[in-house]
Amino acid sequence: MRRITIFGATGSIGQNTLDLIDRDRDAYQVVALTGGQNIDQLAKDARHFNAELAVTADPNRLAELREALSGSGVDAAAGPDALIEAAARPADWVMSSIVGSAGLAPGLRALENGAALALANKESMVCAGALMLRTAKTHGGTILPVDSEHSAVFQALIGEDLDAVERVVITASGGAFRDWPLEDLAKATPEQAATHPNWDMGQRITIDSASMFNKALELIETKEFFQIDPAKIEAVVHPESMIHALVGFRDGALMAHVGPPDMRHAIGFALHYPDRKTLPVERLDLVALGQLTFRPADEVRWPALRLARDVMAAGGLSGAVFNAAKERALDGFLDRRIGFQQIAEVVEEVLSRVSAQPGHIDAPITLDNVMHADHLARVRADEIMNK
Ligand code: NDP
Ligand code: MG
């Protein structure tokens, strides 16, 4: 039986992962499931899958979790240290699907155990790509991309020589506001931004899709994951979300990964890699689909894409600063302290202030330095939003 741990089990990716595990229960032993505020779901799944351990990230919810698990034989724990301890338990395959930079430390700890880490938490690669790759290499762990675009690129690259790659194109749906007149964006509300035209995902990534911060993170993730020159990486708007990414080779071939917008494909690919097993995803009817369309990814409408280019050029800890500033600005938008378009303004201002402080971007990429840059960026974002 394969030993499996899921970080962020109560979220959208976590639930899709459990859906796949549930279809072949006898093949897996669930080691640990982790969640945040959704104690009911966490306890229900921990019982159903007979997990060894359930962890909530919130120390104030431990008593509630214990109560919900009483008599089940499942151990309960809480808080950031308990997440690291869960990651230290030996497992063959670990899903990293906490949202935000909080997912970094548990994923790194799992890699130190030599686990195969299925990485949905793109923030890990954006904040600390070099550290993630180094840790996997040192301890014999593997990182398998779960972000649909990166899973697509990974699949298109199987058996290929990276030197033959001319370009990598990742697609973007364009999110909730792709057809809105620019002048209306100032009035956009969190509820409107949290409605995705194609994908069913967590609230934060859905709003990041509307602002294109999600695609900005993914451009950086592509550079870090595949170690590709940023000049070769592009984003294009593809409203149907059927092609997830394309890889262009020097002989002119462009290999596209096509499939319905269902994360269980990318999760299942990572779960069974290097095998391909039958997955419960819809099979495309190309004739019914009729046509696929593409539009430019406009950097005026979506300034996050321009900022991603700056971050890729700057390297170092700028990814950690960019991500943390975005996380905080998104909190500000959700709390209605800033408008939709101010999210990018806050992030740009944070990047410029932190970059102006010598040593902050160039420090070595260690977990401590990344978390320090993350903290500093949040403090600066608050200063800017509170002024
Ligand atoms: P959700 O918001 O649906 O789920 C997030 C999970 O993380 C939940 O289990 C939540 O617990 C937990 N969590 C939240 N905050 C913390 C914290 N501070 N510490 C520990 N755990 C925490 O997000 P998604 O599933 O949509 O996304 C997860 C990750 O996968 C993100 O990095 C996202 O960018 C990436 N991703 C998601 C895709 C999707 O289709 N959803 C596609 C590609 C990538 P609780 O809910 O109990 O509070
Ligand atoms: Mg994606």
Short mmCIF file of C-alpha atoms and ligand atoms in Angstrom, two decimals:
data_model
loop_
_atom_site.label_atom_id
_atom_site.label_comp_id
_atom_site.label_asym_id
_atom_site.label_seq_id
_atom_site.Cartn_x
_atom_site.Cartn_y
_atom_site.Cartn_z
CA MET A 1 0.00 0.00 0.00
CA ARG A 2 1.26 3.47 -0.80
CA ARG A 3 1.48 5.85 2.12
CA ILE A 4 -0.16 9.19 1.29
CA THR A 5 -0.29 12.57 3.06
CA ILE A 6 -2.36 15.55 1.93
CA PHE A 7 -1.62 19.10 3.03
CA GLY A 8 -4.68 21.29 2.50
CA ALA A 9 -6.99 18.25 2.34
CA THR A 10 -10.10 20.35 3.03
CA GLY A 11 -9.51 22.64 0.03
CA SER A 12 -10.45 22.34 -3.61
CA ILE A 13 -7.29 20.44 -4.68
CA GLY A 14 -7.31 18.37 -1.48
CA GLN A 15 -10.91 17.25 -2.03
CA ASN A 16 -10.21 16.35 -5.66
CA THR A 17 -7.21 14.32 -4.50
CA LEU A 18 -9.32 12.46 -1.95
CA ASP A 19 -11.91 11.78 -4.65
CA LEU A 20 -9.25 9.89 -6.64
CA ILE A 21 -7.92 8.06 -3.56
CA ASP A 22 -11.45 7.02 -2.59
CA ARG A 23 -11.94 5.25 -5.93
CA ASP A 24 -9.08 2.86 -5.12
CA ARG A 25 -9.12 2.78 -1.32
CA ASP A 26 -7.24 -0.49 -0.85
CA ALA A 27 -4.19 0.84 -2.68
CA TYR A 28 -3.51 3.59 -0.15
CA GLN A 29 -2.79 4.12 3.52
CA VAL A 30 -3.59 7.72 4.46
CA VAL A 31 -0.88 8.96 6.85
CA ALA A 32 -1.90 12.56 7.54
CA LEU A 33 -4.61 14.95 6.40
CA THR A 34 -4.33 18.65 7.18
CA GLY A 35 -6.75 21.55 7.05
CA GLY A 36 -7.33 25.01 8.45
CA GLN A 37 -10.74 26.26 9.57
CA ASN A 38 -12.92 23.52 8.14
CA ILE A 39 -12.76 21.15 11.11
CA ASP A 40 -15.93 19.24 10.16
CA GLN A 41 -14.59 18.29 6.73
CA LEU A 42 -11.16 17.42 8.13
CA ALA A 43 -12.59 15.13 10.81
CA LYS A 44 -15.06 13.54 8.39
CA ASP A 45 -12.32 12.71 5.87
CA ALA A 46 -9.85 11.58 8.54
CA ARG A 47 -12.47 9.11 9.80
CA HIS A 48 -13.56 7.98 6.35
CA PHE A 49 -9.97 7.34 5.20
CA ASN A 50 -8.85 6.01 8.58
CA ALA A 51 -5.94 8.46 8.66
CA GLU A 52 -3.20 8.10 11.24
CA LEU A 53 -3.19 11.83 11.97
CA ALA A 54 -5.31 14.94 11.33
CA VAL A 55 -3.84 18.42 11.76
CA THR A 56 -5.49 21.81 11.74
CA ALA A 57 -3.21 24.79 11.08
CA ASP A 58 -5.10 26.78 13.73
CA PRO A 59 -3.96 26.01 17.32
CA ASN A 60 -7.23 27.49 18.67
CA ARG A 61 -9.25 24.75 16.98
CA LEU A 62 -7.41 21.75 18.52
CA ALA A 63 -10.05 20.98 21.18
CA GLU A 64 -12.76 21.02 18.53
CA LEU A 65 -10.78 18.70 16.26
CA ARG A 66 -10.10 16.28 19.17
CA GLU A 67 -13.78 16.24 19.99
CA ALA A 68 -14.75 15.61 16.35
CA LEU A 69 -12.30 12.69 16.20
CA SER A 70 -13.08 11.12 19.57
CA GLY A 71 -13.32 7.34 19.45
CA SER A 72 -11.96 7.21 15.88
CA GLY A 73 -8.36 6.28 16.71
CA VAL A 74 -7.13 9.19 14.56
CA ASP A 75 -4.52 11.38 16.31
CA ALA A 76 -5.23 15.12 16.39
CA ALA A 77 -2.71 17.97 16.37
CA ALA A 78 -2.66 21.69 15.59
CA GLY A 79 -0.47 24.60 14.60
CA PRO A 80 2.43 25.23 12.22
CA ASP A 81 4.84 22.93 14.12
CA ALA A 82 2.32 20.10 13.94
CA LEU A 83 2.18 20.59 10.15
CA ILE A 84 5.95 20.10 10.00
CA GLU A 85 5.69 17.01 12.22
CA ALA A 86 3.04 15.62 9.87
CA ALA A 87 5.44 16.23 6.97
CA ALA A 88 8.16 14.37 8.86
CA ARG A 89 6.07 11.17 9.00
CA PRO A 90 7.30 8.82 6.29
CA ALA A 91 5.06 8.84 3.22
CA ASP A 92 5.60 7.76 -0.38
CA TRP A 93 3.51 10.52 -1.95
CA VAL A 94 2.61 13.88 -0.49
CA MET A 95 0.16 16.41 -1.93
CA SER A 96 1.14 20.03 -1.25
CA SER A 97 -2.13 21.94 -1.59
CA ILE A 98 -2.16 24.49 1.19
CA VAL A 99 -2.87 27.93 -0.26
CA GLY A 100 -0.17 30.61 0.06
CA SER A 101 3.42 30.65 1.31
CA ALA A 102 2.26 28.70 4.41
CA GLY A 103 2.61 25.65 2.14
CA LEU A 104 6.36 26.05 1.68
CA ALA A 105 7.78 24.70 4.95
CA PRO A 106 5.69 21.47 5.08
CA GLY A 107 6.53 20.72 1.43
CA LEU A 108 10.24 21.19 2.07
CA ARG A 109 10.07 18.89 5.11
CA ALA A 110 8.37 16.20 3.02
CA LEU A 111 11.10 16.53 0.37
CA GLU A 112 13.72 16.06 3.09
CA ASN A 113 12.13 12.63 3.67
CA GLY A 114 12.69 11.74 0.04
CA ALA A 115 8.96 11.74 -0.74
CA ALA A 116 7.41 12.34 -4.15
CA LEU A 117 5.87 15.78 -3.67
CA ALA A 118 2.85 16.59 -5.85
CA LEU A 119 3.05 20.36 -5.96
CA ALA A 120 -0.17 22.32 -6.33
CA ASN A 121 1.20 25.04 -4.05
CA LYS A 122 2.78 27.17 -6.79
CA GLU A 123 3.83 29.69 -4.12
CA SER A 124 6.60 27.25 -3.06
CA MET A 125 8.24 27.51 -6.48
CA VAL A 126 7.69 31.26 -6.74
CA CYS A 127 9.15 32.00 -3.29
CA ALA A 128 11.88 29.40 -3.14
CA GLY A 129 12.27 27.51 -6.42
CA ALA A 130 16.02 27.01 -6.03
CA LEU A 131 15.59 25.74 -2.46
CA MET A 132 12.83 23.32 -3.50
CA LEU A 133 14.92 21.84 -6.34
CA ARG A 134 18.06 21.67 -4.18
CA THR A 135 16.20 19.94 -1.33
CA ALA A 136 14.67 17.37 -3.68
CA LYS A 137 18.05 16.65 -5.24
CA THR A 138 19.91 16.34 -1.93
CA HIS A 139 17.38 13.94 -0.37
CA GLY A 140 16.33 11.93 -3.41
CA GLY A 141 12.82 13.40 -3.47
CA THR A 142 10.86 14.23 -6.61
CA ILE A 143 8.65 17.22 -7.35
CA LEU A 144 5.71 16.58 -9.65
CA PRO A 145 3.82 19.65 -10.90
CA VAL A 146 0.07 19.73 -10.28
CA ASP A 147 -0.73 23.20 -11.58
CA SER A 148 -2.52 22.27 -14.83
CA GLU A 149 -0.22 24.34 -17.06
CA HIS A 150 2.94 22.91 -15.51
CA SER A 151 1.62 19.37 -15.59
CA ALA A 152 0.93 19.99 -19.30
CA VAL A 153 4.48 21.30 -19.93
CA PHE A 154 5.96 18.42 -17.91
CA GLN A 155 4.01 15.92 -20.04
CA ALA A 156 5.00 17.62 -23.31
CA LEU A 157 8.65 17.43 -22.24
CA ILE A 158 8.75 13.70 -21.49
CA GLY A 159 11.53 12.19 -23.58
CA GLU A 160 12.55 15.60 -24.96
CA ASP A 161 15.83 17.47 -24.76
CA LEU A 162 15.39 20.79 -22.89
CA ASP A 163 17.95 22.36 -25.23
CA ALA A 164 15.53 21.80 -28.12
CA VAL A 165 12.82 23.92 -26.46
CA GLU A 166 12.26 27.25 -28.18
CA ARG A 167 9.25 28.48 -26.25
CA VAL A 168 6.76 27.54 -23.58
CA VAL A 169 3.26 28.99 -23.81
CA ILE A 170 0.92 28.78 -20.83
CA THR A 171 -2.74 29.65 -21.31
CA ALA A 172 -5.00 31.83 -19.16
CA SER A 173 -8.79 31.85 -19.18
CA GLY A 174 -8.74 35.60 -18.53
CA GLY A 175 -10.84 35.17 -15.38
CA ALA A 176 -14.01 36.92 -14.37
CA PHE A 177 -13.28 40.31 -15.97
CA ARG A 178 -11.74 39.39 -19.31
CA ASP A 179 -14.63 41.01 -21.21
CA TRP A 180 -15.27 43.93 -18.88
CA PRO A 181 -14.57 47.46 -20.16
CA LEU A 182 -11.35 48.66 -18.49
CA GLU A 183 -13.12 51.60 -16.84
CA ASP A 184 -15.46 49.23 -14.93
CA LEU A 185 -12.61 47.39 -13.16
CA ALA A 186 -12.37 50.08 -10.46
CA LYS A 187 -15.84 49.02 -9.22
CA ALA A 188 -15.18 45.24 -9.26
CA THR A 189 -16.17 43.51 -6.00
CA PRO A 190 -14.63 40.40 -4.35
CA GLU A 191 -17.84 38.47 -5.10
CA GLN A 192 -17.61 39.30 -8.81
CA ALA A 193 -13.90 38.47 -8.92
CA ALA A 194 -14.49 35.12 -7.21
CA THR A 195 -16.63 33.78 -10.08
CA HIS A 196 -14.55 31.80 -12.56
CA PRO A 197 -15.82 31.24 -16.10
CA ASN A 198 -14.35 27.69 -16.43
CA TRP A 199 -12.59 26.29 -13.35
CA ASP A 200 -14.04 25.45 -9.94
CA MET A 201 -11.24 26.40 -7.51
CA GLY A 202 -10.60 27.96 -4.10
CA GLN A 203 -11.62 31.60 -3.57
CA ARG A 204 -8.12 33.08 -3.54
CA ILE A 205 -6.83 31.49 -6.75
CA THR A 206 -10.11 32.39 -8.47
CA ILE A 207 -9.62 36.09 -7.66
CA ASP A 208 -5.97 35.74 -8.68
CA SER A 209 -7.25 34.50 -12.04
CA ALA A 210 -9.32 37.66 -12.51
CA SER A 211 -6.30 39.87 -11.70
CA MET A 212 -3.92 37.52 -13.61
CA PHE A 213 -1.75 37.31 -10.52
CA ASN A 214 -2.33 33.59 -10.85
CA LYS A 215 -0.79 33.64 -14.35
CA ALA A 216 1.99 35.93 -13.12
CA LEU A 217 2.84 33.37 -10.41
CA GLU A 218 2.69 30.64 -13.05
CA LEU A 219 5.12 32.42 -15.38
CA ILE A 220 7.60 32.56 -12.49
CA GLU A 221 6.76 28.96 -11.55
CA THR A 222 7.55 27.90 -15.15
CA LYS A 223 10.94 29.59 -15.04
CA GLU A 224 11.80 28.06 -11.66
CA PHE A 225 10.42 24.59 -12.22
CA PHE A 226 11.84 23.93 -15.67
CA GLN A 227 14.85 26.27 -15.39
CA ILE A 228 13.85 27.96 -18.64
CA ASP A 229 15.01 31.37 -19.84
CA PRO A 230 12.16 33.85 -19.14
CA ALA A 231 12.49 35.17 -22.70
CA LYS A 232 11.15 31.80 -23.91
CA ILE A 233 8.06 31.85 -21.65
CA GLU A 234 4.75 33.41 -22.76
CA ALA A 235 1.15 33.61 -21.57
CA VAL A 236 -1.80 33.76 -23.96
CA VAL A 237 -5.50 34.21 -23.17
CA HIS A 238 -7.51 31.17 -24.21
CA PRO A 239 -11.09 31.64 -22.97
CA GLU A 240 -12.15 27.98 -23.44
CA SER A 241 -9.43 26.61 -21.04
CA MET A 242 -9.06 23.42 -23.09
CA ILE A 243 -5.40 23.81 -24.03
CA HIS A 244 -3.40 24.18 -20.82
CA ALA A 245 0.06 24.78 -22.23
CA LEU A 246 2.10 24.35 -25.41
CA VAL A 247 5.80 23.61 -25.84
CA GLY A 248 7.51 24.80 -29.03
CA PHE A 249 10.65 23.03 -30.26
CA ARG A 250 13.42 24.26 -32.54
CA ASP A 251 12.12 22.20 -35.47
CA GLY A 252 8.91 24.25 -35.39
CA ALA A 253 6.72 21.62 -33.70
CA LEU A 254 4.30 22.97 -31.11
CA MET A 255 3.02 20.28 -28.73
CA ALA A 256 -0.26 21.19 -27.01
CA HIS A 257 -1.82 19.52 -23.98
CA VAL A 258 -5.59 19.47 -24.45
CA GLY A 259 -8.23 18.41 -21.93
CA PRO A 260 -11.30 19.59 -20.05
CA PRO A 261 -10.78 21.93 -17.08
CA ASP A 262 -10.76 19.24 -14.38
CA MET A 263 -7.87 19.22 -11.89
CA ARG A 264 -8.26 15.49 -11.37
CA HIS A 265 -6.26 14.97 -14.57
CA ALA A 266 -3.15 16.78 -13.29
CA ILE A 267 -3.57 15.36 -9.77
CA GLY A 268 -4.06 11.83 -11.13
CA PHE A 269 -1.08 12.18 -13.48
CA ALA A 270 1.12 13.12 -10.49
CA LEU A 271 -0.41 10.34 -8.37
CA HIS A 272 0.34 7.59 -10.86
CA TYR A 273 3.52 8.96 -12.45
CA PRO A 274 5.37 7.49 -14.29
CA ASP A 275 2.39 5.27 -15.20
CA ARG A 276 -0.75 6.51 -16.89
CA LYS A 277 -3.87 5.06 -15.31
CA THR A 278 -7.54 5.48 -16.17
CA LEU A 279 -8.90 8.71 -14.70
CA PRO A 280 -12.54 9.84 -14.25
CA VAL A 281 -12.29 12.93 -16.45
CA GLU A 282 -14.55 13.84 -19.35
CA ARG A 283 -13.31 12.82 -22.81
CA LEU A 284 -13.40 15.73 -25.23
CA ASP A 285 -15.72 15.71 -28.22
CA LEU A 286 -13.69 17.87 -30.61
CA VAL A 287 -16.51 18.36 -33.09
CA ALA A 288 -18.89 19.48 -30.34
CA LEU A 289 -16.16 21.83 -29.14
CA GLY A 290 -16.01 23.36 -32.63
CA GLN A 291 -13.31 25.94 -32.11
CA LEU A 292 -10.62 27.13 -29.76
CA THR A 293 -9.73 30.81 -29.60
CA PHE A 294 -6.77 32.88 -28.39
CA ARG A 295 -6.21 36.53 -27.47
CA PRO A 296 -3.17 38.51 -26.36
CA ALA A 297 -2.48 38.71 -22.61
CA ASP A 298 -2.78 42.49 -22.28
CA GLU A 299 -0.32 43.95 -19.74
CA VAL A 300 -2.36 47.15 -19.40
CA ARG A 301 -5.49 45.26 -18.33
CA TRP A 302 -3.37 42.86 -16.27
CA PRO A 303 -0.29 44.67 -14.88
CA ALA A 304 0.55 41.55 -12.81
CA LEU A 305 2.02 40.07 -16.01
CA ARG A 306 4.45 42.98 -16.39
CA LEU A 307 5.44 42.65 -12.72
CA ALA A 308 6.12 38.93 -13.24
CA ARG A 309 8.67 39.85 -15.95
CA ASP A 310 10.41 42.20 -13.47
CA VAL A 311 10.48 39.43 -10.84
CA MET A 312 11.89 36.85 -13.27
CA ALA A 313 14.62 39.33 -14.27
CA ALA A 314 15.47 40.24 -10.66
CA GLY A 315 15.48 36.65 -9.32
CA GLY A 316 16.68 36.05 -5.75
CA LEU A 317 14.04 36.71 -3.11
CA SER A 318 11.93 38.96 -5.34
CA GLY A 319 9.50 36.06 -5.93
CA ALA A 320 8.92 35.74 -2.18
CA VAL A 321 8.34 39.49 -1.88
CA PHE A 322 6.03 39.52 -4.91
CA ASN A 323 3.94 36.61 -3.60
CA ALA A 324 3.64 37.89 -0.02
CA ALA A 325 2.74 41.41 -1.19
CA LYS A 326 0.06 39.89 -3.42
CA GLU A 327 -1.30 37.70 -0.59
CA ARG A 328 -1.59 40.75 1.68
CA ALA A 329 -3.06 42.99 -1.04
CA LEU A 330 -5.60 40.27 -1.79
CA ASP A 331 -6.56 40.27 1.92
CA GLY A 332 -6.99 44.06 1.58
CA PHE A 333 -9.25 43.62 -1.44
CA LEU A 334 -11.30 40.91 0.32
CA ASP A 335 -11.68 43.25 3.33
CA ARG A 336 -12.68 46.06 0.95
CA ARG A 337 -9.78 48.23 2.13
CA ILE A 338 -8.50 48.57 -1.45
CA GLY A 339 -10.07 48.28 -4.89
CA PHE A 340 -9.39 45.57 -7.46
CA GLN A 341 -6.85 47.59 -9.42
CA GLN A 342 -4.97 48.61 -6.28
CA ILE A 343 -3.87 44.98 -5.78
CA ALA A 344 -1.22 45.40 -8.50
CA GLU A 345 -0.38 48.94 -7.37
CA VAL A 346 0.35 47.73 -3.83
CA VAL A 347 2.48 44.84 -5.11
CA GLU A 348 4.48 47.12 -7.41
CA GLU A 349 5.11 49.59 -4.60
CA VAL A 350 6.18 46.84 -2.18
CA LEU A 351 8.61 45.43 -4.77
CA SER A 352 10.10 48.84 -5.33
CA ARG A 353 10.48 49.62 -1.60
CA VAL A 354 11.99 46.25 -0.68
CA SER A 355 14.33 46.26 -3.71
CA ALA A 356 15.61 49.68 -2.63
CA GLN A 357 16.84 48.18 0.69
CA PRO A 358 20.28 46.67 0.03
CA GLY A 359 20.64 42.94 0.71
CA HIS A 360 16.94 42.12 0.78
CA ILE A 361 16.59 40.63 -2.68
CA ASP A 362 20.12 39.22 -3.03
CA ALA A 363 20.25 37.19 0.21
CA PRO A 364 20.72 33.42 -0.30
CA ILE A 365 17.50 31.45 -0.80
CA THR A 366 17.15 29.67 2.55
CA LEU A 367 13.86 29.01 4.35
CA ASP A 368 14.71 31.66 7.00
CA ASN A 369 15.55 34.30 4.39
CA VAL A 370 12.42 33.51 2.37
CA MET A 371 10.19 33.77 5.46
CA HIS A 372 11.91 37.02 6.43
CA ALA A 373 11.34 38.50 2.96
CA ASP A 374 7.73 37.26 3.12
CA HIS A 375 7.22 38.99 6.48
CA LEU A 376 8.86 42.22 5.36
CA ALA A 377 6.71 42.37 2.22
CA ARG A 378 3.54 41.92 4.30
CA VAL A 379 4.59 44.75 6.65
CA ARG A 380 5.29 47.05 3.68
CA ALA A 381 1.98 46.11 2.03
CA ASP A 382 0.12 46.99 5.25
CA GLU A 383 1.96 50.33 5.48
CA ILE A 384 0.94 51.19 1.93
CA MET A 385 -2.68 50.08 2.37
CA ASN A 386 -3.07 51.89 5.71
CA LYS A 387 -1.79 55.22 4.50
P1 NDP B 1 -8.49 26.26 -1.12
O1 NDP B 1 -8.64 27.62 -0.55
O2 NDP B 1 -9.68 25.58 -1.67
O3 NDP B 1 -7.83 25.29 -0.02
C1 NDP B 1 -6.70 25.70 0.71
C2 NDP B 1 -6.33 24.67 1.75
O4 NDP B 1 -5.29 25.18 2.58
C3 NDP B 1 -7.47 24.30 2.69
O5 NDP B 1 -7.29 22.98 3.12
C4 NDP B 1 -7.26 25.28 3.85
O6 NDP B 1 -7.88 24.84 5.04
C5 NDP B 1 -5.75 25.24 3.96
N1 NDP B 1 -5.17 26.45 4.53
C6 NDP B 1 -5.55 27.73 4.34
N2 NDP B 1 -4.71 28.58 4.97
C7 NDP B 1 -3.78 27.79 5.60
C8 NDP B 1 -2.65 28.08 6.44
N3 NDP B 1 -2.30 29.33 6.75
N4 NDP B 1 -1.91 27.04 6.90
C9 NDP B 1 -2.25 25.77 6.59
N5 NDP B 1 -3.32 25.44 5.81
C10 NDP B 1 -4.06 26.44 5.33
O7 NDP B 1 -7.33 26.39 -2.21
P2 NDP B 1 -7.14 25.52 -3.53
O8 NDP B 1 -7.31 24.07 -3.26
O9 NDP B 1 -7.87 26.16 -4.63
O10 NDP B 1 -5.58 25.81 -3.84
C11 NDP B 1 -4.55 25.18 -3.09
C12 NDP B 1 -3.22 25.45 -3.77
O11 NDP B 1 -3.24 24.82 -5.05
C13 NDP B 1 -2.92 26.93 -4.02
O12 NDP B 1 -1.55 27.12 -3.95
C14 NDP B 1 -3.40 27.13 -5.45
O13 NDP B 1 -2.72 28.19 -6.10
C15 NDP B 1 -3.01 25.79 -6.08
N6 NDP B 1 -3.80 25.43 -7.24
C16 NDP B 1 -5.15 25.24 -7.15
C17 NDP B 1 -5.90 24.89 -8.25
C18 NDP B 1 -7.36 24.61 -8.14
O14 NDP B 1 -7.96 24.13 -9.10
N7 NDP B 1 -8.02 24.85 -7.02
C19 NDP B 1 -5.27 24.77 -9.58
C20 NDP B 1 -3.84 24.94 -9.56
C21 NDP B 1 -3.14 25.27 -8.43
P3 NDP B 1 -9.44 25.23 5.40
O15 NDP B 1 -10.20 25.31 4.12
O16 NDP B 1 -9.86 24.07 6.29
O17 NDP B 1 -9.40 26.52 6.14
MG MG B 2 -2.79 26.84 -13.17
#
